[in-house]
mmCIF file with all atom_site columns, C-alpha atoms in Angstrom:
data_model
loop_
_atom_site.group_PDB
_atom_site.id
_atom_site.type_symbol
_atom_site.label_atom_id
_atom_site.label_alt_id
_atom_site.label_comp_id
_atom_site.label_asym_id
_atom_site.label_entity_id
_atom_site.label_seq_id
_atom_site.pdbx_PDB_ins_code
_atom_site.Cartn_x
_atom_site.Cartn_y
_atom_site.Cartn_z
_atom_site.occupancy
_atom_site.B_iso_or_equiv
_atom_site.pdbx_formal_charge
_atom_site.auth_seq_id
_atom_site.auth_comp_id
_atom_site.auth_asym_id
_atom_site.auth_atom_id
_atom_site.pdbx_PDB_model_num
ATOM 1   C CA . UNK A 1 1   ? 69.323  47.189 111.735 1.00 0.00 ? 14  UNK A CA 1
ATOM 2   C CA . UNK A 1 2   ? 69.451  50.227 109.458 1.00 0.00 ? 15  UNK A CA 1
ATOM 3   C CA . UNK A 1 3   ? 69.269  49.328 105.705 1.00 0.00 ? 16  UNK A CA 1
ATOM 4   C CA . UNK A 1 4   ? 69.768  51.545 102.700 1.00 0.00 ? 17  UNK A CA 1
ATOM 5   C CA . UNK A 1 5   ? 68.419  50.368 99.355  1.00 0.00 ? 18  UNK A CA 1
ATOM 6   C CA . UNK A 1 6   ? 70.106  51.656 96.240  1.00 0.00 ? 19  UNK A CA 1
ATOM 7   C CA . UNK A 1 7   ? 68.842  51.086 92.538  1.00 0.00 ? 20  UNK A CA 1
ATOM 8   C CA . UNK A 1 8   ? 69.827  50.217 89.932  1.00 0.00 ? 21  UNK A CA 1
ATOM 9   C CA . UNK A 1 9   ? 72.664  47.866 90.586  1.00 0.00 ? 22  UNK A CA 1
ATOM 10  C CA . UNK A 1 10  ? 74.243  48.472 87.153  1.00 0.00 ? 23  UNK A CA 1
ATOM 11  C CA . UNK A 1 11  ? 73.778  51.078 84.613  1.00 0.00 ? 24  UNK A CA 1
ATOM 12  C CA . UNK A 1 12  ? 75.270  51.344 81.121  1.00 0.00 ? 25  UNK A CA 1
ATOM 13  C CA . UNK A 1 13  ? 74.883  54.274 79.102  1.00 0.00 ? 26  UNK A CA 1
ATOM 14  C CA . UNK A 1 14  ? 76.118  55.980 75.873  1.00 0.00 ? 27  UNK A CA 1
ATOM 15  C CA . UNK A 1 15  ? 78.376  58.901 76.501  1.00 0.00 ? 28  UNK A CA 1
ATOM 16  C CA . UNK A 1 16  ? 76.297  62.217 76.554  1.00 0.00 ? 29  UNK A CA 1
ATOM 17  C CA . UNK A 1 17  ? 73.318  60.281 78.111  1.00 0.00 ? 30  UNK A CA 1
ATOM 18  C CA . UNK A 1 18  ? 72.070  61.138 81.607  1.00 0.00 ? 31  UNK A CA 1
ATOM 19  C CA . UNK A 1 19  ? 72.154  58.859 84.709  1.00 0.00 ? 32  UNK A CA 1
ATOM 20  C CA . UNK A 1 20  ? 70.334  58.777 87.867  1.00 0.00 ? 33  UNK A CA 1
ATOM 21  C CA . UNK A 1 21  ? 70.915  56.459 90.871  1.00 0.00 ? 34  UNK A CA 1
ATOM 22  C CA . UNK A 1 22  ? 68.407  56.245 93.856  1.00 0.00 ? 35  UNK A CA 1
ATOM 23  C CA . UNK A 1 23  ? 68.832  55.683 97.474  1.00 0.00 ? 36  UNK A CA 1
ATOM 24  C CA . UNK A 1 24  ? 66.064  54.596 99.905  1.00 0.00 ? 37  UNK A CA 1
ATOM 25  C CA . UNK A 1 25  ? 65.651  54.126 103.522 1.00 0.00 ? 38  UNK A CA 1
ATOM 26  C CA . UNK A 1 26  ? 62.683  52.757 105.768 1.00 0.00 ? 39  UNK A CA 1
ATOM 27  C CA . UNK A 1 27  ? 63.742  55.069 108.347 1.00 0.00 ? 40  UNK A CA 1
ATOM 28  C CA . UNK A 1 28  ? 64.394  58.921 108.527 1.00 0.00 ? 41  UNK A CA 1
ATOM 29  C CA . UNK A 1 29  ? 67.913  59.805 108.236 1.00 0.00 ? 42  UNK A CA 1
ATOM 30  C CA . UNK A 1 30  ? 69.867  62.525 109.752 1.00 0.00 ? 43  UNK A CA 1
ATOM 31  C CA . UNK A 1 31  ? 71.830  62.881 106.708 1.00 0.00 ? 44  UNK A CA 1
ATOM 32  C CA . UNK A 1 32  ? 73.036  61.189 103.727 1.00 0.00 ? 45  UNK A CA 1
ATOM 33  C CA . UNK A 1 33  ? 76.344  61.065 101.793 1.00 0.00 ? 46  UNK A CA 1
ATOM 34  C CA . UNK A 1 34  ? 77.335  60.162 98.421  1.00 0.00 ? 47  UNK A CA 1
ATOM 35  C CA . UNK A 1 35  ? 80.739  58.662 97.408  1.00 0.00 ? 48  UNK A CA 1
ATOM 36  C CA . UNK A 1 36  ? 82.285  57.558 94.109  1.00 0.00 ? 49  UNK A CA 1
ATOM 37  C CA . UNK A 1 37  ? 84.735  54.652 93.808  1.00 0.00 ? 50  UNK A CA 1
ATOM 38  C CA . UNK A 1 38  ? 86.477  54.202 90.536  1.00 0.00 ? 51  UNK A CA 1
ATOM 39  C CA . UNK A 1 39  ? 87.506  50.723 89.462  1.00 0.00 ? 52  UNK A CA 1
ATOM 40  C CA . UNK A 1 40  ? 90.381  49.501 91.613  1.00 0.00 ? 53  UNK A CA 1
ATOM 41  C CA . UNK A 1 41  ? 90.116  52.533 93.829  1.00 0.00 ? 54  UNK A CA 1
ATOM 42  C CA . UNK A 1 42  ? 88.839  53.633 97.132  1.00 0.00 ? 55  UNK A CA 1
ATOM 43  C CA . UNK A 1 43  ? 85.643  55.618 97.880  1.00 0.00 ? 56  UNK A CA 1
ATOM 44  C CA . UNK A 1 44  ? 85.674  59.270 97.470  1.00 0.00 ? 57  UNK A CA 1
ATOM 45  C CA . UNK A 1 45  ? 83.547  61.547 99.404  1.00 0.00 ? 58  UNK A CA 1
ATOM 46  C CA . UNK A 1 46  ? 81.200  63.702 96.938  1.00 0.00 ? 59  UNK A CA 1
ATOM 47  C CA . UNK A 1 47  ? 78.816  65.552 98.945  1.00 0.00 ? 60  UNK A CA 1
ATOM 48  C CA . UNK A 1 48  ? 76.573  65.419 102.191 1.00 0.00 ? 61  UNK A CA 1
ATOM 49  C CA . UNK A 1 49  ? 72.989  66.477 102.372 1.00 0.00 ? 62  UNK A CA 1
ATOM 50  C CA . UNK A 1 50  ? 71.380  67.253 105.571 1.00 0.00 ? 63  UNK A CA 1
ATOM 51  C CA . UNK A 1 51  ? 68.295  69.303 105.194 1.00 0.00 ? 64  UNK A CA 1
ATOM 52  C CA . UNK A 1 52  ? 64.589  68.181 104.080 1.00 0.00 ? 65  UNK A CA 1
ATOM 53  C CA . UNK A 1 53  ? 64.197  68.697 100.479 1.00 0.00 ? 66  UNK A CA 1
ATOM 54  C CA . UNK A 1 54  ? 67.946  69.765 99.838  1.00 0.00 ? 67  UNK A CA 1
ATOM 55  C CA . UNK A 1 55  ? 69.269  70.156 96.428  1.00 0.00 ? 68  UNK A CA 1
ATOM 56  C CA . UNK A 1 56  ? 72.881  70.403 95.724  1.00 0.00 ? 69  UNK A CA 1
ATOM 57  C CA . UNK A 1 57  ? 74.771  70.665 92.509  1.00 0.00 ? 70  UNK A CA 1
ATOM 58  C CA . UNK A 1 58  ? 78.486  70.165 91.654  1.00 0.00 ? 71  UNK A CA 1
ATOM 59  C CA . UNK A 1 59  ? 78.771  70.740 87.875  1.00 0.00 ? 72  UNK A CA 1
ATOM 60  C CA . UNK A 1 60  ? 76.953  68.075 86.022  1.00 0.00 ? 73  UNK A CA 1
ATOM 61  C CA . UNK A 1 61  ? 75.893  66.323 89.279  1.00 0.00 ? 74  UNK A CA 1
ATOM 62  C CA . UNK A 1 62  ? 72.812  67.026 90.950  1.00 0.00 ? 75  UNK A CA 1
ATOM 63  C CA . UNK A 1 63  ? 71.937  65.643 94.553  1.00 0.00 ? 76  UNK A CA 1
ATOM 64  C CA . UNK A 1 64  ? 68.620  65.556 96.033  1.00 0.00 ? 77  UNK A CA 1
ATOM 65  C CA . UNK A 1 65  ? 67.343  64.696 99.717  1.00 0.00 ? 78  UNK A CA 1
ATOM 66  C CA . UNK A 1 66  ? 63.764  63.895 99.997  1.00 0.00 ? 79  UNK A CA 1
ATOM 67  C CA . UNK A 1 67  ? 61.276  65.941 101.975 1.00 0.00 ? 80  UNK A CA 1
ATOM 68  C CA . UNK A 1 68  ? 60.731  63.025 104.514 1.00 0.00 ? 81  UNK A CA 1
ATOM 69  C CA . UNK A 1 69  ? 64.675  62.471 104.751 1.00 0.00 ? 82  UNK A CA 1
ATOM 70  C CA . UNK A 1 70  ? 64.109  58.755 103.578 1.00 0.00 ? 83  UNK A CA 1
ATOM 71  C CA . UNK A 1 71  ? 65.374  59.112 100.108 1.00 0.00 ? 84  UNK A CA 1
ATOM 72  C CA . UNK A 1 72  ? 68.047  60.503 97.883  1.00 0.00 ? 85  UNK A CA 1
ATOM 73  C CA . UNK A 1 73  ? 69.189  60.651 94.362  1.00 0.00 ? 86  UNK A CA 1
ATOM 74  C CA . UNK A 1 74  ? 72.100  61.580 92.235  1.00 0.00 ? 87  UNK A CA 1
ATOM 75  C CA . UNK A 1 75  ? 71.774  62.632 88.540  1.00 0.00 ? 88  UNK A CA 1
ATOM 76  C CA . UNK A 1 76  ? 74.584  62.998 86.129  1.00 0.00 ? 89  UNK A CA 1
ATOM 77  C CA . UNK A 1 77  ? 73.826  65.255 83.096  1.00 0.00 ? 90  UNK A CA 1
ATOM 78  C CA . UNK A 1 78  ? 75.451  64.424 79.887  1.00 0.00 ? 91  UNK A CA 1
ATOM 79  C CA . UNK A 1 79  ? 77.876  61.594 81.238  1.00 0.00 ? 92  UNK A CA 1
ATOM 80  C CA . UNK A 1 80  ? 81.629  61.735 80.174  1.00 0.00 ? 93  UNK A CA 1
ATOM 81  C CA . UNK A 1 81  ? 83.872  58.557 80.394  1.00 0.00 ? 94  UNK A CA 1
ATOM 82  C CA . UNK A 1 82  ? 85.420  60.201 83.605  1.00 0.00 ? 95  UNK A CA 1
ATOM 83  C CA . UNK A 1 83  ? 82.204  59.476 85.301  1.00 0.00 ? 96  UNK A CA 1
ATOM 84  C CA . UNK A 1 84  ? 82.834  55.673 85.182  1.00 0.00 ? 97  UNK A CA 1
ATOM 85  C CA . UNK A 1 85  ? 82.678  54.009 88.528  1.00 0.00 ? 98  UNK A CA 1
ATOM 86  C CA . UNK A 1 86  ? 80.470  52.943 91.435  1.00 0.00 ? 99  UNK A CA 1
ATOM 87  C CA . UNK A 1 87  ? 78.376  55.548 93.202  1.00 0.00 ? 100 UNK A CA 1
ATOM 88  C CA . UNK A 1 88  ? 77.514  54.678 96.824  1.00 0.00 ? 101 UNK A CA 1
ATOM 89  C CA . UNK A 1 89  ? 74.990  56.546 98.907  1.00 0.00 ? 102 UNK A CA 1
ATOM 90  C CA . UNK A 1 90  ? 75.790  56.180 102.824 1.00 0.00 ? 103 UNK A CA 1
ATOM 91  C CA . UNK A 1 91  ? 73.166  57.105 105.470 1.00 0.00 ? 104 UNK A CA 1
ATOM 92  C CA . UNK A 1 92  ? 73.878  58.406 108.907 1.00 0.00 ? 105 UNK A CA 1
ATOM 93  C CA . UNK A 1 93  ? 70.983  57.235 111.100 1.00 0.00 ? 106 UNK A CA 1
ATOM 94  C CA . UNK A 1 94  ? 69.229  59.392 113.555 1.00 0.00 ? 107 UNK A CA 1
ATOM 95  C CA . UNK A 1 95  ? 70.440  59.441 117.063 1.00 0.00 ? 108 UNK A CA 1
ATOM 96  C CA . UNK A 1 96  ? 74.007  60.620 116.427 1.00 0.00 ? 109 UNK A CA 1
ATOM 97  C CA . UNK A 1 97  ? 75.665  57.209 115.811 1.00 0.00 ? 110 UNK A CA 1
ATOM 98  C CA . UNK A 1 98  ? 78.837  57.712 113.886 1.00 0.00 ? 111 UNK A CA 1
ATOM 99  C CA . UNK A 1 99  ? 79.025  54.843 111.534 1.00 0.00 ? 112 UNK A CA 1
ATOM 100 C CA . UNK A 1 100 ? 77.558  55.100 107.980 1.00 0.00 ? 113 UNK A CA 1
ATOM 101 C CA . UNK A 1 101 ? 75.421  52.512 106.472 1.00 0.00 ? 114 UNK A CA 1
ATOM 102 C CA . UNK A 1 102 ? 76.286  52.182 102.690 1.00 0.00 ? 115 UNK A CA 1
ATOM 103 C CA . UNK A 1 103 ? 73.925  51.234 100.091 1.00 0.00 ? 116 UNK A CA 1
ATOM 104 C CA . UNK A 1 104 ? 74.539  48.549 97.592  1.00 0.00 ? 117 UNK A CA 1
ATOM 105 C CA . UNK A 1 105 ? 76.056  50.807 95.088  1.00 0.00 ? 118 UNK A CA 1
ATOM 106 C CA . UNK A 1 106 ? 75.243  51.603 91.359  1.00 0.00 ? 119 UNK A CA 1
ATOM 107 C CA . UNK A 1 107 ? 78.017  50.575 88.885  1.00 0.00 ? 120 UNK A CA 1
ATOM 108 C CA . UNK A 1 108 ? 78.047  53.057 86.014  1.00 0.00 ? 121 UNK A CA 1
ATOM 109 C CA . UNK A 1 109 ? 79.665  51.995 82.670  1.00 0.00 ? 122 UNK A CA 1
ATOM 110 C CA . UNK A 1 110 ? 79.941  54.378 79.760  1.00 0.00 ? 123 UNK A CA 1
ATOM 111 C CA . UNK A 1 111 ? 80.206  53.502 75.956  1.00 0.00 ? 124 UNK A CA 1
ATOM 112 C CA . UNK A 1 112 ? 82.134  56.384 74.387  1.00 0.00 ? 125 UNK A CA 1
ATOM 113 C CA . UNK B 2 1   ? 92.543  67.956 102.896 1.00 0.00 ? 1   UNK B CA 1
ATOM 114 C CA . UNK B 2 2   ? 92.382  64.985 105.333 1.00 0.00 ? 2   UNK B CA 1
ATOM 115 C CA . UNK B 2 3   ? 94.642  61.974 104.367 1.00 0.00 ? 3   UNK B CA 1
ATOM 116 C CA . UNK B 2 4   ? 94.544  58.500 105.587 1.00 0.00 ? 4   UNK B CA 1
ATOM 117 C CA . UNK B 2 5   ? 97.184  56.130 104.710 1.00 0.00 ? 5   UNK B CA 1
ATOM 118 C CA . UNK B 2 6   ? 96.690  52.376 104.413 1.00 0.00 ? 6   UNK B CA 1
ATOM 119 C CA . UNK B 2 7   ? 99.556  49.926 104.248 1.00 0.00 ? 7   UNK B CA 1
ATOM 120 C CA . UNK B 2 8   ? 100.198 47.438 102.576 1.00 0.00 ? 8   UNK B CA 1
ATOM 121 C CA . UNK B 2 9   ? 98.227  48.165 99.414  1.00 0.00 ? 9   UNK B CA 1
ATOM 122 C CA . UNK B 2 10  ? 98.258  44.270 98.694  1.00 0.00 ? 10  UNK B CA 1
ATOM 123 C CA . UNK B 2 11  ? 99.433  41.104 100.218 1.00 0.00 ? 11  UNK B CA 1
ATOM 124 C CA . UNK B 2 12  ? 99.639  37.543 99.527  1.00 0.00 ? 12  UNK B CA 1
ATOM 125 C CA . UNK B 2 13  ? 99.922  35.164 102.342 1.00 0.00 ? 13  UNK B CA 1
ATOM 126 C CA . UNK B 2 14  ? 99.619  31.446 102.884 1.00 0.00 ? 14  UNK B CA 1
ATOM 127 C CA . UNK B 2 15  ? 96.573  29.773 104.786 1.00 0.00 ? 15  UNK B CA 1
ATOM 128 C CA . UNK B 2 16  ? 97.059  29.694 108.513 1.00 0.00 ? 16  UNK B CA 1
ATOM 129 C CA . UNK B 2 17  ? 99.316  32.837 108.690 1.00 0.00 ? 17  UNK B CA 1
ATOM 130 C CA . UNK B 2 18  ? 98.456  36.242 110.093 1.00 0.00 ? 18  UNK B CA 1
ATOM 131 C CA . UNK B 2 19  ? 98.451  39.586 108.233 1.00 0.00 ? 19  UNK B CA 1
ATOM 132 C CA . UNK B 2 20  ? 98.542  42.970 109.876 1.00 0.00 ? 20  UNK B CA 1
ATOM 133 C CA . UNK B 2 21  ? 97.033  45.986 108.002 1.00 0.00 ? 21  UNK B CA 1
ATOM 134 C CA . UNK B 2 22  ? 97.642  49.533 109.305 1.00 0.00 ? 22  UNK B CA 1
ATOM 135 C CA . UNK B 2 23  ? 95.722  52.658 108.869 1.00 0.00 ? 23  UNK B CA 1
ATOM 136 C CA . UNK B 2 24  ? 97.085  56.092 109.580 1.00 0.00 ? 24  UNK B CA 1
ATOM 137 C CA . UNK B 2 25  ? 95.614  59.491 109.715 1.00 0.00 ? 25  UNK B CA 1
ATOM 138 C CA . UNK B 2 26  ? 98.329  61.508 108.366 1.00 0.00 ? 26  UNK B CA 1
ATOM 139 C CA . UNK B 2 27  ? 97.193  65.159 109.135 1.00 0.00 ? 27  UNK B CA 1
ATOM 140 C CA . UNK B 2 28  ? 94.495  64.901 111.737 1.00 0.00 ? 28  UNK B CA 1
ATOM 141 C CA . UNK B 2 29  ? 93.755  62.767 115.090 1.00 0.00 ? 29  UNK B CA 1
ATOM 142 C CA . UNK B 2 30  ? 91.076  60.318 114.829 1.00 0.00 ? 30  UNK B CA 1
ATOM 143 C CA . UNK B 2 31  ? 89.603  58.872 117.853 1.00 0.00 ? 31  UNK B CA 1
ATOM 144 C CA . UNK B 2 32  ? 87.199  56.569 115.845 1.00 0.00 ? 32  UNK B CA 1
ATOM 145 C CA . UNK B 2 33  ? 88.381  54.800 112.651 1.00 0.00 ? 33  UNK B CA 1
ATOM 146 C CA . UNK B 2 34  ? 86.144  52.229 110.666 1.00 0.00 ? 34  UNK B CA 1
ATOM 147 C CA . UNK B 2 35  ? 87.078  49.011 108.963 1.00 0.00 ? 35  UNK B CA 1
ATOM 148 C CA . UNK B 2 36  ? 85.341  47.884 106.116 1.00 0.00 ? 36  UNK B CA 1
ATOM 149 C CA . UNK B 2 37  ? 85.455  44.851 103.844 1.00 0.00 ? 37  UNK B CA 1
ATOM 150 C CA . UNK B 2 38  ? 84.425  44.867 100.172 1.00 0.00 ? 38  UNK B CA 1
ATOM 151 C CA . UNK B 2 39  ? 83.957  41.718 97.918  1.00 0.00 ? 39  UNK B CA 1
ATOM 152 C CA . UNK B 2 40  ? 84.592  42.348 94.280  1.00 0.00 ? 40  UNK B CA 1
ATOM 153 C CA . UNK B 2 41  ? 81.587  44.374 92.762  1.00 0.00 ? 41  UNK B CA 1
ATOM 154 C CA . UNK B 2 42  ? 79.981  44.579 96.051  1.00 0.00 ? 42  UNK B CA 1
ATOM 155 C CA . UNK B 2 43  ? 79.281  47.258 98.665  1.00 0.00 ? 43  UNK B CA 1
ATOM 156 C CA . UNK B 2 44  ? 81.365  48.249 101.728 1.00 0.00 ? 44  UNK B CA 1
ATOM 157 C CA . UNK B 2 45  ? 80.534  46.137 104.657 1.00 0.00 ? 45  UNK B CA 1
ATOM 158 C CA . UNK B 2 46  ? 81.433  47.761 108.190 1.00 0.00 ? 46  UNK B CA 1
ATOM 159 C CA . UNK B 2 47  ? 83.310  45.250 110.134 1.00 0.00 ? 47  UNK B CA 1
ATOM 160 C CA . UNK B 2 48  ? 84.128  47.101 113.050 1.00 0.00 ? 48  UNK B CA 1
ATOM 161 C CA . UNK B 2 49  ? 84.771  50.507 114.689 1.00 0.00 ? 49  UNK B CA 1
ATOM 162 C CA . UNK B 2 50  ? 87.943  51.118 116.246 1.00 0.00 ? 50  UNK B CA 1
ATOM 163 C CA . UNK B 2 51  ? 88.086  53.283 119.279 1.00 0.00 ? 51  UNK B CA 1
ATOM 164 C CA . UNK B 2 52  ? 91.358  54.840 120.448 1.00 0.00 ? 52  UNK B CA 1
ATOM 165 C CA . UNK B 2 53  ? 92.228  53.467 123.888 1.00 0.00 ? 53  UNK B CA 1
ATOM 166 C CA . UNK B 2 54  ? 89.549  51.149 124.193 1.00 0.00 ? 54  UNK B CA 1
ATOM 167 C CA . UNK B 2 55  ? 88.076  47.892 122.695 1.00 0.00 ? 55  UNK B CA 1
ATOM 168 C CA . UNK B 2 56  ? 86.619  47.919 119.314 1.00 0.00 ? 56  UNK B CA 1
ATOM 169 C CA . UNK B 2 57  ? 83.273  47.435 118.509 1.00 0.00 ? 57  UNK B CA 1
ATOM 170 C CA . UNK B 2 58  ? 82.260  44.687 116.078 1.00 0.00 ? 58  UNK B CA 1
ATOM 171 C CA . UNK B 2 59  ? 79.379  44.440 113.781 1.00 0.00 ? 59  UNK B CA 1
ATOM 172 C CA . UNK B 2 60  ? 77.088  41.345 114.125 1.00 0.00 ? 60  UNK B CA 1
ATOM 173 C CA . UNK B 2 61  ? 78.607  38.318 112.403 1.00 0.00 ? 61  UNK B CA 1
ATOM 174 C CA . UNK B 2 62  ? 82.165  39.453 112.698 1.00 0.00 ? 62  UNK B CA 1
ATOM 175 C CA . UNK B 2 63  ? 84.582  37.392 114.624 1.00 0.00 ? 63  UNK B CA 1
ATOM 176 C CA . UNK B 2 64  ? 86.526  39.546 116.992 1.00 0.00 ? 64  UNK B CA 1
ATOM 177 C CA . UNK B 2 65  ? 89.214  36.764 117.798 1.00 0.00 ? 65  UNK B CA 1
ATOM 178 C CA . UNK B 2 66  ? 89.759  36.518 113.939 1.00 0.00 ? 66  UNK B CA 1
ATOM 179 C CA . UNK B 2 67  ? 89.881  40.263 113.100 1.00 0.00 ? 67  UNK B CA 1
ATOM 180 C CA . UNK B 2 68  ? 92.003  41.868 115.810 1.00 0.00 ? 68  UNK B CA 1
ATOM 181 C CA . UNK B 2 69  ? 91.736  45.394 115.908 1.00 0.00 ? 69  UNK B CA 1
ATOM 182 C CA . UNK B 2 70  ? 94.186  47.786 117.918 1.00 0.00 ? 70  UNK B CA 1
ATOM 183 C CA . UNK B 2 71  ? 93.789  51.343 118.130 1.00 0.00 ? 71  UNK B CA 1
ATOM 184 C CA . UNK B 2 72  ? 96.875  52.497 120.344 1.00 0.00 ? 72  UNK B CA 1
ATOM 185 C CA . UNK B 2 73  ? 97.306  56.122 119.250 1.00 0.00 ? 73  UNK B CA 1
ATOM 186 C CA . UNK B 2 74  ? 95.152  58.902 117.799 1.00 0.00 ? 74  UNK B CA 1
ATOM 187 C CA . UNK B 2 75  ? 96.764  58.426 114.511 1.00 0.00 ? 75  UNK B CA 1
ATOM 188 C CA . UNK B 2 76  ? 97.043  54.512 114.050 1.00 0.00 ? 76  UNK B CA 1
ATOM 189 C CA . UNK B 2 77  ? 94.591  51.585 114.071 1.00 0.00 ? 77  UNK B CA 1
ATOM 190 C CA . UNK B 2 78  ? 95.816  48.136 112.949 1.00 0.00 ? 78  UNK B CA 1
ATOM 191 C CA . UNK B 2 79  ? 93.671  45.295 111.652 1.00 0.00 ? 79  UNK B CA 1
ATOM 192 C CA . UNK B 2 80  ? 95.141  41.835 112.028 1.00 0.00 ? 80  UNK B CA 1
ATOM 193 C CA . UNK B 2 81  ? 93.730  38.881 110.184 1.00 0.00 ? 81  UNK B CA 1
ATOM 194 C CA . UNK B 2 82  ? 94.671  35.728 112.265 1.00 0.00 ? 82  UNK B CA 1
ATOM 195 C CA . UNK B 2 83  ? 94.931  32.458 110.859 1.00 0.00 ? 83  UNK B CA 1
ATOM 196 C CA . UNK B 2 84  ? 93.903  33.580 107.414 1.00 0.00 ? 84  UNK B CA 1
ATOM 197 C CA . UNK B 2 85  ? 91.975  31.261 105.155 1.00 0.00 ? 85  UNK B CA 1
ATOM 198 C CA . UNK B 2 86  ? 91.111  31.681 101.280 1.00 0.00 ? 86  UNK B CA 1
ATOM 199 C CA . UNK B 2 87  ? 87.773  32.997 102.220 1.00 0.00 ? 87  UNK B CA 1
ATOM 200 C CA . UNK B 2 88  ? 89.243  35.728 103.973 1.00 0.00 ? 88  UNK B CA 1
ATOM 201 C CA . UNK B 2 89  ? 90.539  36.976 100.684 1.00 0.00 ? 89  UNK B CA 1
ATOM 202 C CA . UNK B 2 90  ? 89.217  40.396 100.075 1.00 0.00 ? 90  UNK B CA 1
ATOM 203 C CA . UNK B 2 91  ? 89.631  44.273 99.963  1.00 0.00 ? 91  UNK B CA 1
ATOM 204 C CA . UNK B 2 92  ? 89.870  45.789 103.388 1.00 0.00 ? 92  UNK B CA 1
ATOM 205 C CA . UNK B 2 93  ? 89.470  49.605 103.693 1.00 0.00 ? 93  UNK B CA 1
ATOM 206 C CA . UNK B 2 94  ? 89.928  51.733 106.621 1.00 0.00 ? 94  UNK B CA 1
ATOM 207 C CA . UNK B 2 95  ? 88.274  55.253 107.130 1.00 0.00 ? 95  UNK B CA 1
ATOM 208 C CA . UNK B 2 96  ? 88.392  58.129 109.510 1.00 0.00 ? 96  UNK B CA 1
ATOM 209 C CA . UNK B 2 97  ? 86.736  61.409 110.128 1.00 0.00 ? 97  UNK B CA 1
ATOM 210 C CA . UNK B 2 98  ? 88.733  64.472 111.143 1.00 0.00 ? 98  UNK B CA 1
ATOM 211 C CA . UNK B 2 99  ? 85.703  65.809 113.017 1.00 0.00 ? 99  UNK B CA 1
ATOM 212 C CA . UNK B 2 100 ? 83.158  64.355 115.018 1.00 0.00 ? 100 UNK B CA 1
ATOM 213 C CA . UNK B 2 101 ? 79.459  63.640 114.292 1.00 0.00 ? 101 UNK B CA 1
ATOM 214 C CA . UNK B 2 102 ? 78.509  63.054 110.746 1.00 0.00 ? 102 UNK B CA 1
ATOM 215 C CA . UNK B 2 103 ? 81.260  64.603 108.808 1.00 0.00 ? 103 UNK B CA 1
ATOM 216 C CA . UNK B 2 104 ? 82.475  62.763 105.720 1.00 0.00 ? 104 UNK B CA 1
ATOM 217 C CA . UNK B 2 105 ? 84.827  59.652 105.918 1.00 0.00 ? 105 UNK B CA 1
ATOM 218 C CA . UNK B 2 106 ? 88.117  59.860 104.536 1.00 0.00 ? 106 UNK B CA 1
ATOM 219 C CA . UNK B 2 107 ? 89.096  56.278 103.244 1.00 0.00 ? 107 UNK B CA 1
ATOM 220 C CA . UNK B 2 108 ? 92.535  54.807 102.981 1.00 0.00 ? 108 UNK B CA 1
ATOM 221 C CA . UNK B 2 109 ? 93.707  53.207 99.737  1.00 0.00 ? 109 UNK B CA 1
ATOM 222 C CA . UNK B 2 110 ? 92.531  49.828 100.739 1.00 0.00 ? 110 UNK B CA 1
ATOM 223 C CA . UNK B 2 111 ? 94.405  46.563 100.959 1.00 0.00 ? 111 UNK B CA 1
ATOM 224 C CA . UNK B 2 112 ? 93.957  43.752 98.800  1.00 0.00 ? 112 UNK B CA 1
ATOM 225 C CA . UNK B 2 113 ? 94.380  40.407 100.627 1.00 0.00 ? 113 UNK B CA 1
ATOM 226 C CA . UNK B 2 114 ? 94.815  37.181 98.786  1.00 0.00 ? 114 UNK B CA 1
ATOM 227 C CA . UNK B 2 115 ? 95.248  34.057 100.834 1.00 0.00 ? 115 UNK B CA 1
ATOM 228 C CA . UNK B 2 116 ? 96.518  31.017 99.154  1.00 0.00 ? 116 UNK B CA 1
#
């Protein structure tokens, strides 16, 4: 079935350093979504990418969708302690199926 | 924005008992809801897709007789963990979309189930 690989599994940075998490699929995706889950909380939607090569920014967060629509990345510039949490990519496969397949998540911890 | 309410937030039950978890879409109608399970420090695993007015669609490896799903109205889906065992202890989260297609999922706050 559809699988989405996400790396790294964990990332620990000093506050102010940058952070990137990557998401890869062996098949072409119709779209990719990113979610953030704070410790003890539930996933919260961040953004959706649909177009090949799309780049979207939310303040210090930059999201990219690959040209082949098989990979995506989330980059955080100058991390802050509020960025702590687990970031998940979630892929919507082609064919219009409604369910999303989540990556393994990248757990970000920050040393203040 | 779209809100999904899940109840209870946490529950402790004894082995062999059943537990019902409710998921409500508060300001929109959801013909489809999704139930996920999450073990500590792991990803969300889709258990089943709950369809209003019809049978749920279960993912491979999920026992439909153990995890009963009922989606009786456009705003309510329930997950009942029957004859719970300690290995069923987990974080259960429901989600729904307020639009069709690939629009974002709105998650409930989750239910932490502990079976003793």
